[in-house]
Amino acid sequence: MADFGFNEHHQNEMINYMRFARSKTVLRLKTIDSCFEELKDSRLVEETFTVDEVRDMLDGLQVVVRGEVETELINTAHTNVLLLRQLFTQAEKFYLRLTSDISELENRELLEQVAEFEKTDFKTPDKPNQESSKPKLAPLNEGGVSELLNKVNARLQEETDKMKAKLRTLEHRALSALDEKTKAERALKDLQKVQGEQKLLAHSQEISCLEDTVAALKEDYEKSLSANAASQKDLQENLISAKHELLRVQEQLSLAEKELDRKFQQTAAFRNMKEILTKKNEQIKELRKSLQRYEPDE
């Protein structure tokens, strides 16, 4: 089979048209043959004819044959116009603009290729009910447009489903990040609370010890005051020194508390927790930007 560069469907459509054209040609040739047979049966009944009689018969035959050939040529041109109308109508339904090159209709190489195709593909003998088994042209309706729209809708629905799935994944990741951030903040607060309770307990113990010391000194002072009035001045000085020591110790405790806070912030646990919170905040910012790209109105 000659290869015209068509797909299988278009190749079959071309074969159908060529079969149609061949059937019309055979029918017209039979009509022309019948013209000659009619002339033989109706006029050629004598053995001798004059020149005028032969000329008259040939002129009549010429008129009849010319009329048959002219009718067939006109009908073939009109049939081709109807075929082009079908093709253009189908093309316009899909917003296509077809063009034709009239000069290619006289391309001898292509014409020989078509003739070779007709010889090879129509060389088989006729079979019974062959016409009924031939595929027919699909009717011109909205099926092609509907099929195209269905395909476009299916593709758009598939893309929408993918976008929804991606959006759900982003939302799940955002919720997971928020949960992790909440857990990290809660863990940091718990850690700070434990550290604070430990510091308060240590401060309370130190203050309790100092208070006990002051109380003991005061008790000793009162005992010494009652026992020996002469040592009152020394006891007062000791009491003042003790109060000064208490203030100094309290100041040292305050400095120690600040130093403890500073050291705690420099610990690996605090830095790791702070880095985790920083990363989570950055992830949340990126997720929010992603959500804004997909749902800018929300």
PDB file of C-alpha atoms in Angstrom, residues 192 195-196 199-200 203 253-267 270:
ATOM      1  CA  GLN A 192      12.263  27.413  82.421  1.00  0.00           C
ATOM      2  CA  GLN A 195      14.965  26.050  86.402  1.00  0.00           C
ATOM      3  CA  GLY A 196      13.064  28.867  88.081  1.00  0.00           C
ATOM      4  CA  LYS A 199      16.656  28.757  91.649  1.00  0.00           C
ATOM      5  CA  LEU A 200      13.865  29.889  93.976  1.00  0.00           C
ATOM      6  CA  HIS A 203      17.487  31.246  97.151  1.00  0.00           C
ATOM      7  CA  LEU A 253      22.614  36.000  95.409  1.00  0.00           C
ATOM      8  CA  SER A 254      21.162  38.468  92.929  1.00  0.00           C
ATOM      9  CA  LEU A 255      24.393  38.451  90.945  1.00  0.00           C
ATOM     10  CA  ALA A 256      24.517  34.670  91.161  1.00  0.00           C
ATOM     11  CA  GLU A 257      20.940  34.475  89.876  1.00  0.00           C
ATOM     12  CA  LYS A 258      21.836  36.700  86.908  1.00  0.00           C
ATOM     13  CA  GLU A 259      24.959  34.643  86.276  1.00  0.00           C
ATOM     14  CA  LEU A 260      22.897  31.453  86.480  1.00  0.00           C
ATOM     15  CA  ASP A 261      20.445  32.851  83.908  1.00  0.00           C
ATOM     16  CA  ARG A 262      23.321  33.790  81.645  1.00  0.00           C
ATOM     17  CA  LYS A 263      24.904  30.338  81.975  1.00  0.00           C
ATOM     18  CA  PHE A 264      21.533  28.673  81.386  1.00  0.00           C
ATOM     19  CA  GLN A 265      21.096  30.599  78.159  1.00  0.00           C
ATOM     20  CA  GLN A 266      24.550  29.405  77.115  1.00  0.00           C
ATOM     21  CA  THR A 267      23.747  25.745  77.776  1.00  0.00           C
ATOM     22  CA  PHE A 270      18.756  26.162  75.693  1.00  0.00           C
TER      23      PHE A 270
END
